[in-house]
Amino acid sequence: LSLKTSQLVDALKQRSQVWKIAFSKELHITARAQLESLTETIKQTMKRLNREVLDNDIDALASVMMTLEKVRQTQSEIELSFDPLTHMYQILDTHLPTHFMDKDEQDARAILKSNWDKLVEEANSRQVTLSKKQTEYK
């Protein structure tokens, strides 16, 4: 008994290609949302961290101190989210055409980790600066 499976094989290949594209699109939506969320979080945190603290402005000082505390609390959580995001984009790079992602998304993806590192460094620097100011008031 001889079966001709070439049509079945072709149909399965076509179906798997359609599924791969559909999965990639859904994965891209998820990855882009996470990238935008992380980018926005970093941008807003940096803005709050760089708020100027004048000598008599206790509200600004409290805001900066709360931001420093939030950075310390969320640092490990945010750093742990980089690997899954990177993995998603590696999958997308493998299975999607090169023109599928726009330049802004590729740029944001490329500088995400460095922006986070700058934020952490700025938080440490700001902590040291505020600690030195604190000793002046004792």
PDB file of C-alpha atoms in Angstrom:
ATOM      1  CA  LEU A   1       0.000   0.000   0.000  1.00  0.00           C
ATOM      2  CA  SER A   2       1.538   3.283  -1.059  1.00  0.00           C
ATOM      3  CA  LEU A   3       0.264   6.562   0.348  1.00  0.00           C
ATOM      4  CA  LYS A   4       0.887   9.880  -1.302  1.00  0.00           C
ATOM      5  CA  THR A   5       1.513  12.283   1.548  1.00  0.00           C
ATOM      6  CA  SER A   6       3.018  15.183  -0.335  1.00  0.00           C
ATOM      7  CA  GLN A   7      -0.225  17.191  -0.175  1.00  0.00           C
ATOM      8  CA  LEU A   8      -0.544  16.492   3.532  1.00  0.00           C
ATOM      9  CA  VAL A   9       3.067  17.526   4.160  1.00  0.00           C
ATOM     10  CA  ASP A  10       2.605  20.716   2.133  1.00  0.00           C
ATOM     11  CA  ALA A  11      -0.598  21.555   4.002  1.00  0.00           C
ATOM     12  CA  LEU A  12       1.113  20.987   7.356  1.00  0.00           C
ATOM     13  CA  LYS A  13       4.042  23.171   6.341  1.00  0.00           C
ATOM     14  CA  GLN A  14       1.701  25.925   5.230  1.00  0.00           C
ATOM     15  CA  ARG A  15      -0.371  25.622   8.418  1.00  0.00           C
ATOM     16  CA  SER A  16       2.729  25.742  10.618  1.00  0.00           C
ATOM     17  CA  GLN A  17       3.960  28.832   8.766  1.00  0.00           C
ATOM     18  CA  VAL A  18       0.602  30.565   9.331  1.00  0.00           C
ATOM     19  CA  TRP A  19       0.698  29.587  13.013  1.00  0.00           C
ATOM     20  CA  LYS A  20       4.283  30.807  13.372  1.00  0.00           C
ATOM     21  CA  ILE A  21       3.387  34.213  11.952  1.00  0.00           C
ATOM     22  CA  ALA A  22       0.278  34.493  14.153  1.00  0.00           C
ATOM     23  CA  PHE A  23       2.274  33.509  17.250  1.00  0.00           C
ATOM     24  CA  SER A  24       5.023  35.974  16.352  1.00  0.00           C
ATOM     25  CA  LYS A  25       2.526  38.806  16.003  1.00  0.00           C
ATOM     26  CA  GLU A  26       1.026  38.057  19.415  1.00  0.00           C
ATOM     27  CA  LEU A  27       4.474  37.745  20.947  1.00  0.00           C
ATOM     28  CA  HIS A  28       5.442  41.058  19.364  1.00  0.00           C
ATOM     29  CA  ILE A  29       2.417  42.768  20.902  1.00  0.00           C
ATOM     30  CA  THR A  30       3.355  41.407  24.329  1.00  0.00           C
ATOM     31  CA  ALA A  31       7.041  42.270  23.982  1.00  0.00           C
ATOM     32  CA  ARG A  32       6.319  45.777  22.729  1.00  0.00           C
ATOM     33  CA  ALA A  33       3.910  46.440  25.619  1.00  0.00           C
ATOM     34  CA  GLN A  34       6.518  45.289  28.140  1.00  0.00           C
ATOM     35  CA  LEU A  35       9.222  47.362  26.428  1.00  0.00           C
ATOM     36  CA  GLU A  36       7.052  50.477  26.451  1.00  0.00           C
ATOM     37  CA  SER A  37       6.097  49.899  30.074  1.00  0.00           C
ATOM     38  CA  LEU A  38       9.710  49.503  31.191  1.00  0.00           C
ATOM     39  CA  THR A  39      10.849  52.478  29.123  1.00  0.00           C
ATOM     40  CA  GLU A  40       8.115  54.688  30.559  1.00  0.00           C
ATOM     41  CA  THR A  41       8.838  53.517  34.114  1.00  0.00           C
ATOM     42  CA  ILE A  42      12.520  54.352  33.709  1.00  0.00           C
ATOM     43  CA  LYS A  43      11.749  57.745  32.172  1.00  0.00           C
ATOM     44  CA  GLN A  44       9.272  58.738  34.901  1.00  0.00           C
ATOM     45  CA  THR A  45      11.525  57.510  37.690  1.00  0.00           C
ATOM     46  CA  MET A  46      14.482  59.445  36.290  1.00  0.00           C
ATOM     47  CA  LYS A  47      12.346  62.574  36.104  1.00  0.00           C
ATOM     48  CA  ARG A  48      11.251  62.231  39.748  1.00  0.00           C
ATOM     49  CA  LEU A  49      14.786  61.384  40.828  1.00  0.00           C
ATOM     50  CA  ASN A  50      16.240  64.501  39.211  1.00  0.00           C
ATOM     51  CA  ARG A  51      13.823  66.839  40.976  1.00  0.00           C
ATOM     52  CA  GLU A  52      15.733  69.720  42.491  1.00  0.00           C
ATOM     53  CA  VAL A  53      15.803  69.812  46.286  1.00  0.00           C
ATOM     54  CA  LEU A  54      16.230  73.291  47.723  1.00  0.00           C
ATOM     55  CA  ASP A  55      17.244  73.932  51.326  1.00  0.00           C
ATOM     56  CA  ASN A  56      13.733  74.573  52.658  1.00  0.00           C
ATOM     57  CA  ASP A  57      11.739  72.310  50.326  1.00  0.00           C
ATOM     58  CA  ILE A  58      10.794  69.352  52.483  1.00  0.00           C
ATOM     59  CA  ASP A  59       8.192  68.138  49.946  1.00  0.00           C
ATOM     60  CA  ALA A  60      10.789  67.843  47.183  1.00  0.00           C
ATOM     61  CA  LEU A  61      13.120  66.030  49.554  1.00  0.00           C
ATOM     62  CA  ALA A  62      10.367  63.611  50.566  1.00  0.00           C
ATOM     63  CA  SER A  63       9.514  62.978  46.908  1.00  0.00           C
ATOM     64  CA  VAL A  64      13.128  62.218  46.004  1.00  0.00           C
ATOM     65  CA  MET A  65      13.556  59.975  49.042  1.00  0.00           C
ATOM     66  CA  MET A  66      10.381  58.035  48.152  1.00  0.00           C
ATOM     67  CA  THR A  67      11.687  57.661  44.602  1.00  0.00           C
ATOM     68  CA  LEU A  68      15.018  56.342  45.892  1.00  0.00           C
ATOM     69  CA  GLU A  69      13.178  53.838  48.056  1.00  0.00           C
ATOM     70  CA  LYS A  70      11.009  52.746  45.119  1.00  0.00           C
ATOM     71  CA  VAL A  71      14.120  52.225  42.963  1.00  0.00           C
ATOM     72  CA  ARG A  72      15.668  50.022  45.641  1.00  0.00           C
ATOM     73  CA  GLN A  73      12.436  48.043  46.078  1.00  0.00           C
ATOM     74  CA  THR A  74      11.835  47.432  42.377  1.00  0.00           C
ATOM     75  CA  GLN A  75      15.447  47.057  41.215  1.00  0.00           C
ATOM     76  CA  SER A  76      15.582  43.265  41.285  1.00  0.00           C
ATOM     77  CA  GLU A  77      12.086  42.921  39.797  1.00  0.00           C
ATOM     78  CA  ILE A  78      12.943  45.183  36.870  1.00  0.00           C
ATOM     79  CA  GLU A  79      16.313  43.553  36.285  1.00  0.00           C
ATOM     80  CA  LEU A  80      14.636  40.133  36.239  1.00  0.00           C
ATOM     81  CA  SER A  81      12.222  41.342  33.557  1.00  0.00           C
ATOM     82  CA  PHE A  82      15.069  42.120  31.125  1.00  0.00           C
ATOM     83  CA  ASP A  83      15.888  38.468  30.354  1.00  0.00           C
ATOM     84  CA  PRO A  84      12.356  37.403  29.317  1.00  0.00           C
ATOM     85  CA  LEU A  85      12.005  40.557  27.232  1.00  0.00           C
ATOM     86  CA  THR A  86      15.353  39.928  25.551  1.00  0.00           C
ATOM     87  CA  HIS A  87      14.346  36.326  24.907  1.00  0.00           C
ATOM     88  CA  MET A  88      11.065  37.408  23.305  1.00  0.00           C
ATOM     89  CA  TYR A  89      12.895  39.758  20.970  1.00  0.00           C
ATOM     90  CA  GLN A  90      15.429  37.052  20.076  1.00  0.00           C
ATOM     91  CA  ILE A  91      12.549  34.802  19.053  1.00  0.00           C
ATOM     92  CA  LEU A  92      11.039  37.628  17.028  1.00  0.00           C
ATOM     93  CA  ASP A  93      14.375  38.384  15.356  1.00  0.00           C
ATOM     94  CA  THR A  94      14.579  34.750  14.312  1.00  0.00           C
ATOM     95  CA  HIS A  95      11.051  34.345  12.976  1.00  0.00           C
ATOM     96  CA  LEU A  96       9.938  37.759  11.752  1.00  0.00           C
ATOM     97  CA  PRO A  97      11.055  39.667   8.676  1.00  0.00           C
ATOM     98  CA  THR A  98      13.583  42.421   9.351  1.00  0.00           C
ATOM     99  CA  HIS A  99      11.211  45.241   8.393  1.00  0.00           C
ATOM    100  CA  PHE A 100       8.527  44.100  10.844  1.00  0.00           C
ATOM    101  CA  MET A 101       9.762  46.266  13.757  1.00  0.00           C
ATOM    102  CA  ASP A 102      10.097  50.003  13.403  1.00  0.00           C
ATOM    103  CA  LYS A 103      13.296  51.896  14.114  1.00  0.00           C
ATOM    104  CA  ASP A 104      12.000  53.512  17.321  1.00  0.00           C
ATOM    105  CA  GLU A 105      11.254  50.130  18.835  1.00  0.00           C
ATOM    106  CA  GLN A 106      14.665  48.771  17.883  1.00  0.00           C
ATOM    107  CA  ASP A 107      16.347  51.852  19.376  1.00  0.00           C
ATOM    108  CA  ALA A 108      14.335  51.624  22.600  1.00  0.00           C
ATOM    109  CA  ARG A 109      15.204  47.962  22.841  1.00  0.00           C
ATOM    110  CA  ALA A 110      18.902  48.649  22.311  1.00  0.00           C
ATOM    111  CA  ILE A 111      19.185  51.341  25.000  1.00  0.00           C
ATOM    112  CA  LEU A 112      16.808  49.887  27.595  1.00  0.00           C
ATOM    113  CA  LYS A 113      19.474  48.208  29.742  1.00  0.00           C
ATOM    114  CA  SER A 114      21.856  51.169  29.546  1.00  0.00           C
ATOM    115  CA  ASN A 115      19.057  53.557  30.575  1.00  0.00           C
ATOM    116  CA  TRP A 116      18.303  51.347  33.568  1.00  0.00           C
ATOM    117  CA  ASP A 117      21.982  51.235  34.524  1.00  0.00           C
ATOM    118  CA  LYS A 118      22.117  55.047  34.301  1.00  0.00           C
ATOM    119  CA  LEU A 119      19.047  55.294  36.526  1.00  0.00           C
ATOM    120  CA  VAL A 120      20.546  53.011  39.166  1.00  0.00           C
ATOM    121  CA  GLU A 121      23.824  54.944  39.046  1.00  0.00           C
ATOM    122  CA  GLU A 122      21.949  58.242  39.359  1.00  0.00           C
ATOM    123  CA  ALA A 123      19.972  56.864  42.320  1.00  0.00           C
ATOM    124  CA  ASN A 124      23.188  55.854  44.069  1.00  0.00           C
ATOM    125  CA  SER A 125      24.753  59.233  43.352  1.00  0.00           C
ATOM    126  CA  ARG A 126      21.667  61.059  44.552  1.00  0.00           C
ATOM    127  CA  GLN A 127      21.632  58.971  47.737  1.00  0.00           C
ATOM    128  CA  VAL A 128      25.234  59.938  48.477  1.00  0.00           C
ATOM    129  CA  THR A 129      24.527  63.616  47.783  1.00  0.00           C
ATOM    130  CA  LEU A 130      21.498  63.681  50.066  1.00  0.00           C
ATOM    131  CA  SER A 131      23.403  61.833  52.784  1.00  0.00           C
ATOM    132  CA  LYS A 132      26.117  64.490  52.694  1.00  0.00           C
ATOM    133  CA  LYS A 133      23.480  67.236  52.931  1.00  0.00           C
ATOM    134  CA  GLN A 134      21.933  65.429  55.875  1.00  0.00           C
ATOM    135  CA  THR A 135      25.188  65.633  57.876  1.00  0.00           C
ATOM    136  CA  GLU A 136      25.225  69.395  57.387  1.00  0.00           C
ATOM    137  CA  TYR A 137      21.912  69.731  59.268  1.00  0.00           C
ATOM    138  CA  LYS A 138      22.892  67.659  62.299  1.00  0.00           C
TER     139      LYS A 138
END
